[in-house]
mmCIF file of C-alpha atoms and ligand atoms in Angstrom:
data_model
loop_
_atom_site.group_PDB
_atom_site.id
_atom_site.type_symbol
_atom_site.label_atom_id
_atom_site.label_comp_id
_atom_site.label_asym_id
_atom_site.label_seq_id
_atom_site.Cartn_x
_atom_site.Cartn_y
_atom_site.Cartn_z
ATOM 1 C CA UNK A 1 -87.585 -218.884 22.303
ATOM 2 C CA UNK A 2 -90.947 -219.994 23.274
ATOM 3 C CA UNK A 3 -89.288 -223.369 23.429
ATOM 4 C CA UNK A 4 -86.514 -222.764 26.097
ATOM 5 C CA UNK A 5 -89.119 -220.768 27.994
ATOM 6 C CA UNK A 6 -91.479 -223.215 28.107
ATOM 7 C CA UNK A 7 -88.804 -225.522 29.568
ATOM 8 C CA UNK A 8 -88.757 -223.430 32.407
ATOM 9 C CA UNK A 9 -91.674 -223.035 33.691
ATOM 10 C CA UNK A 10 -92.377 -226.604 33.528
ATOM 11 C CA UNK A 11 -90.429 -227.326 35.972
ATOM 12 C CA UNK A 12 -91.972 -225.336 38.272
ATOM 13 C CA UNK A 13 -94.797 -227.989 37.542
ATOM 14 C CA UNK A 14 -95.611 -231.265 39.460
ATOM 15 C CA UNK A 15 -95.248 -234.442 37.197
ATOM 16 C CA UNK A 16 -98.575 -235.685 38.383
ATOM 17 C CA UNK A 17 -101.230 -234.827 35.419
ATOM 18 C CA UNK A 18 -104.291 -232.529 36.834
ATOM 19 C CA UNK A 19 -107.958 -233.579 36.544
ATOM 20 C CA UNK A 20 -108.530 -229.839 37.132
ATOM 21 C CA UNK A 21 -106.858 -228.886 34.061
ATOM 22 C CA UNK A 22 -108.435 -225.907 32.101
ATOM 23 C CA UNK A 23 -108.766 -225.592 28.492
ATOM 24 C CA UNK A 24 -105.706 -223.105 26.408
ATOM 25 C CA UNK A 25 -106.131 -220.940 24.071
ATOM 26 C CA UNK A 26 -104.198 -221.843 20.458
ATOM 27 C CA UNK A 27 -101.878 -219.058 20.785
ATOM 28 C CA UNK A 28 -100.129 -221.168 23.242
ATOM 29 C CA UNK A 29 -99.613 -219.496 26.580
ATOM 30 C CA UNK A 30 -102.756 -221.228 28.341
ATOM 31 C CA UNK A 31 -101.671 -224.650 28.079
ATOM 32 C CA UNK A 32 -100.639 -226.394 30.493
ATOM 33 C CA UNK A 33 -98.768 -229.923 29.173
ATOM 34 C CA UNK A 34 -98.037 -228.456 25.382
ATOM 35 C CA UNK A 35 -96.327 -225.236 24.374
ATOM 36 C CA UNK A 36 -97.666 -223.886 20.742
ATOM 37 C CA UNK A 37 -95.691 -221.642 17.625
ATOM 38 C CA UNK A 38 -96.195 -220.605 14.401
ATOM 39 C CA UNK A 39 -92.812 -221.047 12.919
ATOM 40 C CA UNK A 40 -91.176 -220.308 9.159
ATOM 41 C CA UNK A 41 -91.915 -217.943 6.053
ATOM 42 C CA UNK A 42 -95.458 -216.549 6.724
ATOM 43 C CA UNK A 43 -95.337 -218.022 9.925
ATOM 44 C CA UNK A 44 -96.607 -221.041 7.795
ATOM 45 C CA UNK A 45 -95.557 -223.646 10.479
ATOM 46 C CA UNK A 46 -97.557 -225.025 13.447
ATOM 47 C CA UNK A 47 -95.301 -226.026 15.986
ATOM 48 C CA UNK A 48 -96.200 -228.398 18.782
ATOM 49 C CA UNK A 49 -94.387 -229.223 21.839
ATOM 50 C CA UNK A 50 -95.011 -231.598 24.272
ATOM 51 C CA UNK A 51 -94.255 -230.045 28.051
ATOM 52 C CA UNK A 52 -94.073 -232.324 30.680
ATOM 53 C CA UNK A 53 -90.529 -232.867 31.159
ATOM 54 C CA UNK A 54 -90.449 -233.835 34.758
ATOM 55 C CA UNK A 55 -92.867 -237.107 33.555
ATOM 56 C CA UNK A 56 -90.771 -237.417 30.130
ATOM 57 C CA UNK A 57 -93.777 -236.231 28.525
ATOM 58 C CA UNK A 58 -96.278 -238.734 29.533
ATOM 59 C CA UNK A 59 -99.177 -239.150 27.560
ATOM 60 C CA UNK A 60 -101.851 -238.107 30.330
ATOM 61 C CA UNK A 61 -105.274 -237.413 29.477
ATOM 62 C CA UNK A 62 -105.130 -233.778 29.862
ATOM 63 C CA UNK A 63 -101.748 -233.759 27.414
ATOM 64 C CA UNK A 64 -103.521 -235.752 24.744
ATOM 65 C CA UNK A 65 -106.709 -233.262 24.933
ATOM 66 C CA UNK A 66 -104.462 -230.254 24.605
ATOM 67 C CA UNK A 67 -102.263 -231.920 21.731
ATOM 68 C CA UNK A 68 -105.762 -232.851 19.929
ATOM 69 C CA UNK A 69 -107.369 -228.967 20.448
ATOM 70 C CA UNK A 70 -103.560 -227.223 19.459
ATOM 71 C CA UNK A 71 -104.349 -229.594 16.085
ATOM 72 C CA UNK A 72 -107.387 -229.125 15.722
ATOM 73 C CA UNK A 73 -106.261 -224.669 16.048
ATOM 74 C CA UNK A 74 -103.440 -225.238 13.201
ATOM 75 C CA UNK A 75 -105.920 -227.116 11.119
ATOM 76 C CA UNK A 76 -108.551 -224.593 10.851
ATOM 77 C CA UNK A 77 -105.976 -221.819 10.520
ATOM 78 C CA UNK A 78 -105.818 -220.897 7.012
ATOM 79 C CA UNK A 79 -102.335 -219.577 7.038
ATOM 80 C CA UNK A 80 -100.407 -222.695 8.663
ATOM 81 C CA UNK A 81 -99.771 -225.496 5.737
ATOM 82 C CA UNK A 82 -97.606 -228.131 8.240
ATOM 83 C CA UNK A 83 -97.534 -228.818 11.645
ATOM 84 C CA UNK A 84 -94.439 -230.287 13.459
ATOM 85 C CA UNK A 85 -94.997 -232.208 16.670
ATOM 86 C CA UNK A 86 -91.743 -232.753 18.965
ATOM 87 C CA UNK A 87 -91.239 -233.283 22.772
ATOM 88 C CA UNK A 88 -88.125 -232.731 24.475
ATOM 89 C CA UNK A 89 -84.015 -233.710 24.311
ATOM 90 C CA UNK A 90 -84.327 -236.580 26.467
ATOM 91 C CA UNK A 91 -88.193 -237.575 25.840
ATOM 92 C CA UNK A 92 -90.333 -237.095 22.794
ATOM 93 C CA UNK A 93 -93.105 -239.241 24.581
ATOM 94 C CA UNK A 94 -92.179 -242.040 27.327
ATOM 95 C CA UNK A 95 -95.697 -243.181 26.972
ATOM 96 C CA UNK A 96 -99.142 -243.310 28.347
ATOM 97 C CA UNK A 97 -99.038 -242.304 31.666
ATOM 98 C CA UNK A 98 -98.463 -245.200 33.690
ATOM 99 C CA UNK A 99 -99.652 -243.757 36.934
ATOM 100 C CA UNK A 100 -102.915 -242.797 35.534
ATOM 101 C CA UNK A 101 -103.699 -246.019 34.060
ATOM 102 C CA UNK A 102 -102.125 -247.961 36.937
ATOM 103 C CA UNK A 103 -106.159 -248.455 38.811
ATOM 104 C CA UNK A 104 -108.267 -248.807 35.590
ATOM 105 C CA UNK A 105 -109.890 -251.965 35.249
ATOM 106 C CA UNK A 106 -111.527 -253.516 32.704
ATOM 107 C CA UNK A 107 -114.966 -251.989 32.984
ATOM 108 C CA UNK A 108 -113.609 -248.946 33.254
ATOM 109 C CA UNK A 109 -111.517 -248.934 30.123
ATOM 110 C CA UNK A 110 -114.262 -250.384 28.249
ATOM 111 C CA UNK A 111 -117.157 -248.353 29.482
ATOM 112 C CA UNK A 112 -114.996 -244.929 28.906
ATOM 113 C CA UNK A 113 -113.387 -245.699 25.560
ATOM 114 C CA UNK A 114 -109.933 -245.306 27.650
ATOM 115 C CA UNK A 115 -107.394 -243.624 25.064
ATOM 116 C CA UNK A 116 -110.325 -243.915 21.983
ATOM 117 C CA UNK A 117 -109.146 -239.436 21.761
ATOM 118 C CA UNK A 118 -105.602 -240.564 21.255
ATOM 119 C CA UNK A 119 -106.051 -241.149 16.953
ATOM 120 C CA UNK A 120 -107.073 -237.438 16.440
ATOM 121 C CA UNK A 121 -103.956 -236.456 14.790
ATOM 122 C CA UNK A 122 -104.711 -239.087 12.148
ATOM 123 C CA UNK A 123 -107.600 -237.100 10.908
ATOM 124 C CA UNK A 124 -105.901 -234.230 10.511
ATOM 125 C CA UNK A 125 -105.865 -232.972 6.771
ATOM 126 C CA UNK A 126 -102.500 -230.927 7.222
ATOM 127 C CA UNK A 127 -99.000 -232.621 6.646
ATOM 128 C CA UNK A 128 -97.850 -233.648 10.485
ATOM 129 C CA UNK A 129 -94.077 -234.421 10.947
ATOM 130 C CA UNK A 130 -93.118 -235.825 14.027
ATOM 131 C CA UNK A 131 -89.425 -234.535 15.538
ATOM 132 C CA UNK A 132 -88.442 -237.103 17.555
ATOM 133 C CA UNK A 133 -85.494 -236.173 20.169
ATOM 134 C CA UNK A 134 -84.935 -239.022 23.229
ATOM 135 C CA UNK A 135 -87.357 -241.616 24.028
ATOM 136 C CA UNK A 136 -90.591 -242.575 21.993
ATOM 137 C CA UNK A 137 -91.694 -245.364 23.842
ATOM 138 C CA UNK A 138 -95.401 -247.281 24.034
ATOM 139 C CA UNK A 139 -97.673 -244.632 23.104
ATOM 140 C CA UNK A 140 -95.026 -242.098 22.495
ATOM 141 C CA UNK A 141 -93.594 -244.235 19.459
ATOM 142 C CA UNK A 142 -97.074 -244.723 18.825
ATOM 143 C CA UNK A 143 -98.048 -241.017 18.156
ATOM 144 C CA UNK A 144 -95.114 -240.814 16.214
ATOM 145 C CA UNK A 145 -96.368 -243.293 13.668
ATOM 146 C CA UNK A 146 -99.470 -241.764 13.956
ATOM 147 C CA UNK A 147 -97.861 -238.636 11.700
ATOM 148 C CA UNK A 148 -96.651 -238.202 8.662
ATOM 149 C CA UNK A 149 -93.311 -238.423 8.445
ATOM 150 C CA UNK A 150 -90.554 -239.086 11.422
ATOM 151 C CA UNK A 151 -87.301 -237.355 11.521
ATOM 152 C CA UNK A 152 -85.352 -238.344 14.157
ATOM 153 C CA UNK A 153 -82.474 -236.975 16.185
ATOM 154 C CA UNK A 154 -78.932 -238.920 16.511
ATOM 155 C CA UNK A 155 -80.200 -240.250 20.136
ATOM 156 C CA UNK A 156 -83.529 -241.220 19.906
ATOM 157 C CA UNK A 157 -84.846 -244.385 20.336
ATOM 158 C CA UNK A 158 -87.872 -246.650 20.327
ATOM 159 C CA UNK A 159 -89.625 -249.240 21.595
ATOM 160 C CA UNK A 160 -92.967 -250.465 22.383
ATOM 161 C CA UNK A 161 -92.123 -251.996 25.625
ATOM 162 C CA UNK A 162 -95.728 -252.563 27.247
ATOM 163 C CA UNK A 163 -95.199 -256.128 27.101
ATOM 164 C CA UNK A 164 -92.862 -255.663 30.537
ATOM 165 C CA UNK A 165 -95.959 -253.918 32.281
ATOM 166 C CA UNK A 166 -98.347 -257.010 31.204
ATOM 167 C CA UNK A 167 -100.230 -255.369 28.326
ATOM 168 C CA UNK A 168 -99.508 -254.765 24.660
ATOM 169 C CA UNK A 169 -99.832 -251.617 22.441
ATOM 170 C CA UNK A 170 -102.989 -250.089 22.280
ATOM 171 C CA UNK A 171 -102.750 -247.357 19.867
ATOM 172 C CA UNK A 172 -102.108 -249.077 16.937
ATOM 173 C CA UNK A 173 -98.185 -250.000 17.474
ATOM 174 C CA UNK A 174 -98.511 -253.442 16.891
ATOM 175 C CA UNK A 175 -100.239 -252.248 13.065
ATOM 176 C CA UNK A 176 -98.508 -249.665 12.592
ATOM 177 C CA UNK A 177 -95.129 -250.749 13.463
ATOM 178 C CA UNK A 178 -95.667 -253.733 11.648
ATOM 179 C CA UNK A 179 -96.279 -251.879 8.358
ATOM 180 C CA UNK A 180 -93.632 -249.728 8.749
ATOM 181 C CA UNK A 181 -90.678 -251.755 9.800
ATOM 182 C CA UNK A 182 -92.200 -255.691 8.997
ATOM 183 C CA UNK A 183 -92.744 -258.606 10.922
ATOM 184 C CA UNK A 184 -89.950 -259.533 12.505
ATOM 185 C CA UNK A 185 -88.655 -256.732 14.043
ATOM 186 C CA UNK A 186 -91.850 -255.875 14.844
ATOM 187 C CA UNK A 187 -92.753 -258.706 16.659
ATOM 188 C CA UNK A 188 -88.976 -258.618 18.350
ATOM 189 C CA UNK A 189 -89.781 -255.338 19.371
ATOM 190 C CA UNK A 190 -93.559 -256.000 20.636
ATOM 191 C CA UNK A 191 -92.336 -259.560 22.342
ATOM 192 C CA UNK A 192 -89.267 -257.669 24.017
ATOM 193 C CA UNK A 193 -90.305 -254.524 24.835
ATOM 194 C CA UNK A 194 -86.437 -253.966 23.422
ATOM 195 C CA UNK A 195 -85.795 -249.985 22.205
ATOM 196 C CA UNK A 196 -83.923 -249.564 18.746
ATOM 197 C CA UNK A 197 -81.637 -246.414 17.521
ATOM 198 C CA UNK A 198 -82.115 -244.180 15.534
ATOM 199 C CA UNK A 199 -79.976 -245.496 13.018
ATOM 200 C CA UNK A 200 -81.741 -248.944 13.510
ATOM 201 C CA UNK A 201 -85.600 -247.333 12.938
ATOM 202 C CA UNK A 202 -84.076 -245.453 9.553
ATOM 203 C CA UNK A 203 -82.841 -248.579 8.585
ATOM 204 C CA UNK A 204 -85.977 -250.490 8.786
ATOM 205 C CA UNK A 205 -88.024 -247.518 7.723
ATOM 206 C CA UNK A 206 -89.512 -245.985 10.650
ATOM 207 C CA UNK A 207 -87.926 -242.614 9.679
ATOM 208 C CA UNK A 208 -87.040 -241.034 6.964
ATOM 209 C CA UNK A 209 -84.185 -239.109 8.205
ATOM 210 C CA UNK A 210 -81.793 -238.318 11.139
ATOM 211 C CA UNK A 211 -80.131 -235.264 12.285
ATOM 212 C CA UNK A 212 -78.121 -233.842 15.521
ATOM 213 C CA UNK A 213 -80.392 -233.828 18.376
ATOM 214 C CA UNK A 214 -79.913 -229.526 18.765
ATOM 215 C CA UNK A 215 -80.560 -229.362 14.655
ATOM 216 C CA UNK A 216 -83.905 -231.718 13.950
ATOM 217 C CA UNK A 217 -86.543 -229.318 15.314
ATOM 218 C CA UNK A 218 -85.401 -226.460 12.980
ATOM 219 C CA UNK A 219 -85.299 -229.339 9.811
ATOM 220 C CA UNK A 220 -88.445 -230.912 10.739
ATOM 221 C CA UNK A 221 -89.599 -226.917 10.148
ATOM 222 C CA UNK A 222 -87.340 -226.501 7.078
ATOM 223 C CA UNK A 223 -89.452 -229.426 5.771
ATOM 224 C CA UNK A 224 -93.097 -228.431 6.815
ATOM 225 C CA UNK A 225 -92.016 -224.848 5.428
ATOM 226 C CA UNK A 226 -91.301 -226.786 2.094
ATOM 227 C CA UNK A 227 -94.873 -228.686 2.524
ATOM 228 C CA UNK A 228 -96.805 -225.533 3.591
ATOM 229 C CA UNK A 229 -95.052 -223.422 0.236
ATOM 230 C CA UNK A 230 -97.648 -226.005 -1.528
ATOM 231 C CA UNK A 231 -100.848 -226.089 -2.451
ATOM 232 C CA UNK A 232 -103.053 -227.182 1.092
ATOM 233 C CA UNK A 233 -105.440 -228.709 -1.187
ATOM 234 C CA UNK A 234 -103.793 -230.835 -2.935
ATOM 235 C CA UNK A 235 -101.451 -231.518 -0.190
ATOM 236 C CA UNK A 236 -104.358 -232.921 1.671
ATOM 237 C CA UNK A 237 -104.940 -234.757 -1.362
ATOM 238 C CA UNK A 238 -101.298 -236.618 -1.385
ATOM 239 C CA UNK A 239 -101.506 -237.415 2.258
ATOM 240 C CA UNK A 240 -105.259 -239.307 1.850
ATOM 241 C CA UNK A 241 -103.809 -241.110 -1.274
ATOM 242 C CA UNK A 242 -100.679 -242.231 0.491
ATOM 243 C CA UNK A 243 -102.645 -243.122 3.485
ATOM 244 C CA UNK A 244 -105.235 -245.439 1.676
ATOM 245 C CA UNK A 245 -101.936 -248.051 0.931
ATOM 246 C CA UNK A 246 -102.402 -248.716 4.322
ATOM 247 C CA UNK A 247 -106.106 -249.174 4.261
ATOM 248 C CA UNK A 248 -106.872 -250.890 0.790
ATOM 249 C CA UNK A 249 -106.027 -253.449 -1.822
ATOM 250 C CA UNK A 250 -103.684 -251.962 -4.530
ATOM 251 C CA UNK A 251 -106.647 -252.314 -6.714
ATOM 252 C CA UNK A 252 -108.652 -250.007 -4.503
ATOM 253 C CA UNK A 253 -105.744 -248.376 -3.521
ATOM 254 C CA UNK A 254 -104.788 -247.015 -7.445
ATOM 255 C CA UNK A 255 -108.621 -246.298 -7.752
ATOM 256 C CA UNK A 256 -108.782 -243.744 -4.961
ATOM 257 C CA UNK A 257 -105.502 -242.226 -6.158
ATOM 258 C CA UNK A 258 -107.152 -241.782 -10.063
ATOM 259 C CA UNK A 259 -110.195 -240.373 -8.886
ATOM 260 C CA UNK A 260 -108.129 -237.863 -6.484
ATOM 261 C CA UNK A 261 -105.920 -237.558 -9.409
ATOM 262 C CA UNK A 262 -109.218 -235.937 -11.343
ATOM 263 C CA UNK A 263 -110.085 -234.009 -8.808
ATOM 264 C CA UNK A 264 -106.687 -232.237 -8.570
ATOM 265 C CA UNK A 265 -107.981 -230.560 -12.169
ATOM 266 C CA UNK A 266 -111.253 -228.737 -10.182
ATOM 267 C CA UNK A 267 -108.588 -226.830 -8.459
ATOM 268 C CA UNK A 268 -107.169 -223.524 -9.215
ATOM 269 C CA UNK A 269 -104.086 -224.794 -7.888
ATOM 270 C CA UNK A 270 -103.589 -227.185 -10.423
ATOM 271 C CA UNK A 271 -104.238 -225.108 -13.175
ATOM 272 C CA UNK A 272 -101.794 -222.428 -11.736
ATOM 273 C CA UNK A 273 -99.017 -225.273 -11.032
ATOM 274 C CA UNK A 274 -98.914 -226.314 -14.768
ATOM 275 C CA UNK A 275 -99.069 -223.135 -16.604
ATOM 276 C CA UNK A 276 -96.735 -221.651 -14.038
ATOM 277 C CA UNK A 277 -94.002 -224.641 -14.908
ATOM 278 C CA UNK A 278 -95.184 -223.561 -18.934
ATOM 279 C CA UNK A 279 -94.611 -219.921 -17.960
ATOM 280 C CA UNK A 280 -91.121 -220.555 -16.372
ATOM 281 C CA UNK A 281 -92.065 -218.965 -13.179
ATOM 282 C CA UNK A 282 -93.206 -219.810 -9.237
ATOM 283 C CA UNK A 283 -96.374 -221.058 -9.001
ATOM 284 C CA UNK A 284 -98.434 -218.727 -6.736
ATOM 285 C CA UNK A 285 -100.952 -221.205 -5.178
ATOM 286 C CA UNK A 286 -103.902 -219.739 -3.349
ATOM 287 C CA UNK A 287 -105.283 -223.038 -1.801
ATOM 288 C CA UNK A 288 -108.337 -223.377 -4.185
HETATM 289 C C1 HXC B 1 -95.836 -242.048 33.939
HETATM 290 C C2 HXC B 1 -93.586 -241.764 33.744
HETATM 291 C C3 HXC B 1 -93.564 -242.490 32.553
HETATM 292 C C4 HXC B 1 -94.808 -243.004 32.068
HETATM 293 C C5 HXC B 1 -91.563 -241.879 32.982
HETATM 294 N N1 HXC B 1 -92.319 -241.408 33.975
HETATM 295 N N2 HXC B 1 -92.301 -242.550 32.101
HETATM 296 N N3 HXC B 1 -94.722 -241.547 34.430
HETATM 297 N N4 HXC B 1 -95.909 -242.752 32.805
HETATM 298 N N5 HXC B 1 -94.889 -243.671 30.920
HETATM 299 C C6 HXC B 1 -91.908 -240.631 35.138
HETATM 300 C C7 HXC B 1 -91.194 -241.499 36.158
HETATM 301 O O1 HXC B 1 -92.143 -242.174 36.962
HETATM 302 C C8 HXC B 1 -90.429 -240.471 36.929
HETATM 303 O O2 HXC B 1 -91.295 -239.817 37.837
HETATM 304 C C9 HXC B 1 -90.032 -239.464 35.832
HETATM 305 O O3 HXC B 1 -90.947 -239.663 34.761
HETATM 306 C C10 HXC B 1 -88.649 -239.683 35.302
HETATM 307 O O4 HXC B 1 -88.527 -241.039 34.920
HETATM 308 P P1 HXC B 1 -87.359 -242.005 35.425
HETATM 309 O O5 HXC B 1 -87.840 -243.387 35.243
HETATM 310 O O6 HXC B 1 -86.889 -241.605 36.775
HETATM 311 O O7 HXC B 1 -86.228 -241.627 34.361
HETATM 312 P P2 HXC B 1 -85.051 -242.555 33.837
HETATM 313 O O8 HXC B 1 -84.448 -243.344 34.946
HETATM 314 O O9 HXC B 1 -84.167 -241.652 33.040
HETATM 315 O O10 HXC B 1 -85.754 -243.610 32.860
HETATM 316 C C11 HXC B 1 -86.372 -243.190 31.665
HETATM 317 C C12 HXC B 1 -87.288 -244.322 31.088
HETATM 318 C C13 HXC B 1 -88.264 -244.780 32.193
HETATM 319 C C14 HXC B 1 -86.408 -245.471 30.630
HETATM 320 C C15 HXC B 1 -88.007 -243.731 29.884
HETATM 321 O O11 HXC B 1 -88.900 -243.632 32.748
HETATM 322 C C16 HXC B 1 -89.316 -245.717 31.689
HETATM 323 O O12 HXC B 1 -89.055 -246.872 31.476
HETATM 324 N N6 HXC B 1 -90.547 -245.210 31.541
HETATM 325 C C17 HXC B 1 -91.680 -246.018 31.178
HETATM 326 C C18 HXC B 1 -91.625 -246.358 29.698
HETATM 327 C C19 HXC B 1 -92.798 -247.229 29.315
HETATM 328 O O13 HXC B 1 -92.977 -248.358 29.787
HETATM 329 N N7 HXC B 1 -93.662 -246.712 28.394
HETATM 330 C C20 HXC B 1 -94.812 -247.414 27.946
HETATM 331 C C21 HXC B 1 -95.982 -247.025 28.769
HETATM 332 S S1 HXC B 1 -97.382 -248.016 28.370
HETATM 333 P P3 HXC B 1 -90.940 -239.683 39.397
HETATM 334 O O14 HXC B 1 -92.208 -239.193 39.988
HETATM 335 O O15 HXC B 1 -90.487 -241.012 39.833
HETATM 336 O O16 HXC B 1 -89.833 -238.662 39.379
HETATM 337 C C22 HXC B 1 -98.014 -247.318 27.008
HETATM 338 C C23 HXC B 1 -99.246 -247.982 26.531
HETATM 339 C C24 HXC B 1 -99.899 -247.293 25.421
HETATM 340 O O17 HXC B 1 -97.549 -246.372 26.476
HETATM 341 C C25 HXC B 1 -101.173 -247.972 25.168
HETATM 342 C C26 HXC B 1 -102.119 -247.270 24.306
HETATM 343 C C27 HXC B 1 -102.108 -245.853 24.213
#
């Protein structure tokens, strides 16, 4: 598979990440820290890999501007209705790369926007489901929350543990986190820098659902295949609705969702969904 390949070569690859990194092409085989797929019915799946084992898939700059062009590929491409993003068995994402951001001061950080690319993925339109496998520490349990939905294998775990290396989250784990799992573990896990399971992070709500480590890539695809078989319009429509809770009063909140509500009868989709159900038959939605 494109996966085990990719494996690899990457090997062959030093662990530092490489200023003179070159732009790949969205078929996959030019980049250098990501491997891409097209996966399921259709090939109605983007898949996206993170490839930097020998760094546990660090979040280098050059990483985070292939993930964001390999999104940006699936989201313009009109047959792919889901994208899954996963990393490794051992590593989803260990985090920003400490070595790179070891020498930045202040000024720097400031003057650059230092990590401001890292929240493209949260203006994606198309369902994103992260398959976590291993570690998702700092920013790499970060970019998870940045998705969807997280399904996690039986021995992941996470933590946001930049509190040991004298900073704090910086891509949104200490809001994120804190909406998804609630204060106090959230400020145990921020003050601590302590990982949780799996089993923990379903508990408290972090994931939806947990699978053997050598199964959850294919059901993270079972599940985007079950998104993508949708309508992308309205799909895009569900995921902005769902994301205003986190943005808005409930007031504002159930007034975004009626007015998206409306516009879900412009479509042809919506039309075809209802008469389909009145027919007794598949909908046939043609994303318009
Ligand atoms: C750079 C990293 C790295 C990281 C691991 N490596 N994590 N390099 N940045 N975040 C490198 C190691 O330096 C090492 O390279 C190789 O990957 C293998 O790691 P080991 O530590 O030897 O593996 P192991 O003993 O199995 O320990 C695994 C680990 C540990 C527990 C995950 O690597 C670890 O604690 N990593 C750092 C986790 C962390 O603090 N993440 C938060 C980063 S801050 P060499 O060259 O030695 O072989 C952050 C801030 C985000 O994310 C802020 C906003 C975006």
């Amino acid at each position: 598979s494109a996966i085990g390949l990719g494996l690899l070569t990457a090997t062959l690859r030093p662990n530092t990440c490489s200023s003179s990194y070159s732009p790949g092409s969205p078929g996959g085989s030019h980049f250098e820290y990501i491997i891409t797929d097209k996966k399921g019915k259709n090939h109605n799946v983007g898949l996206i890999q993170l490839n930097r084992p020998k760094a546990l898939n660090a979040l280098c700059d050059g990483l985070i501007t292939e993930l964001n062009q390999a999104l940006e590929a699936f989201e313009k491409d009109p047959a792919v209705g889901a994208i899954v993003l996963t990393g490794g068995e051992k590593a989803f994402a260990a985090g920003a790369d400490i070595k790179e951001m070891q020498n930045q001061r202040f000024q720097d950080c400031y003057s650059t926007g230092f990590l401001s690319h890292w929240d493209h993925i949260t203006r994606v339109k198309k369902p994103v489901i992260a398959a976590v496998n291993g570690y998702a520490l700092g920013g790499g349990c970060e970019l998870a929350m940045m998705c969807d939905i997280i399904y996690a294998g039986e021995k992941a775990q996470f933590a946001q543990p930049e509190i040991l290396l004298g900073t704090i989250p910086g891509a949104g784990g200490t809001q994120r986190l804190t909406r998804a799992v609630g204060k106090s573990l959230a400020m145990e896990m921020v003050l601590t820098g302590d990982r949780i399971s799996a089993q923990e992070a379903k508990e408290a709500g972090l994931v939806s659902k947990i699978f053997p480590v050598e199964k959850l890539v294919d059901e993270a695809i079972r599940c985007a295949e079950k998104i993508a078989s949708n309508s992308k319009i309205i799909s895009a429509m569900a995921k902005e609705s769902v994301n205003a809770a986190f943005e808005m009063t409930l007031t504002e909140g159930n007034k975004l969702e009626k007015k998206l509500f409306y516009s879900t009868f412009a479509t042809d989709d919506r039309k075809e969904g209802m008469t389909a159900f009145v027919e007794k038959r598949k909908a046939n939605f043609k994303d318009q």
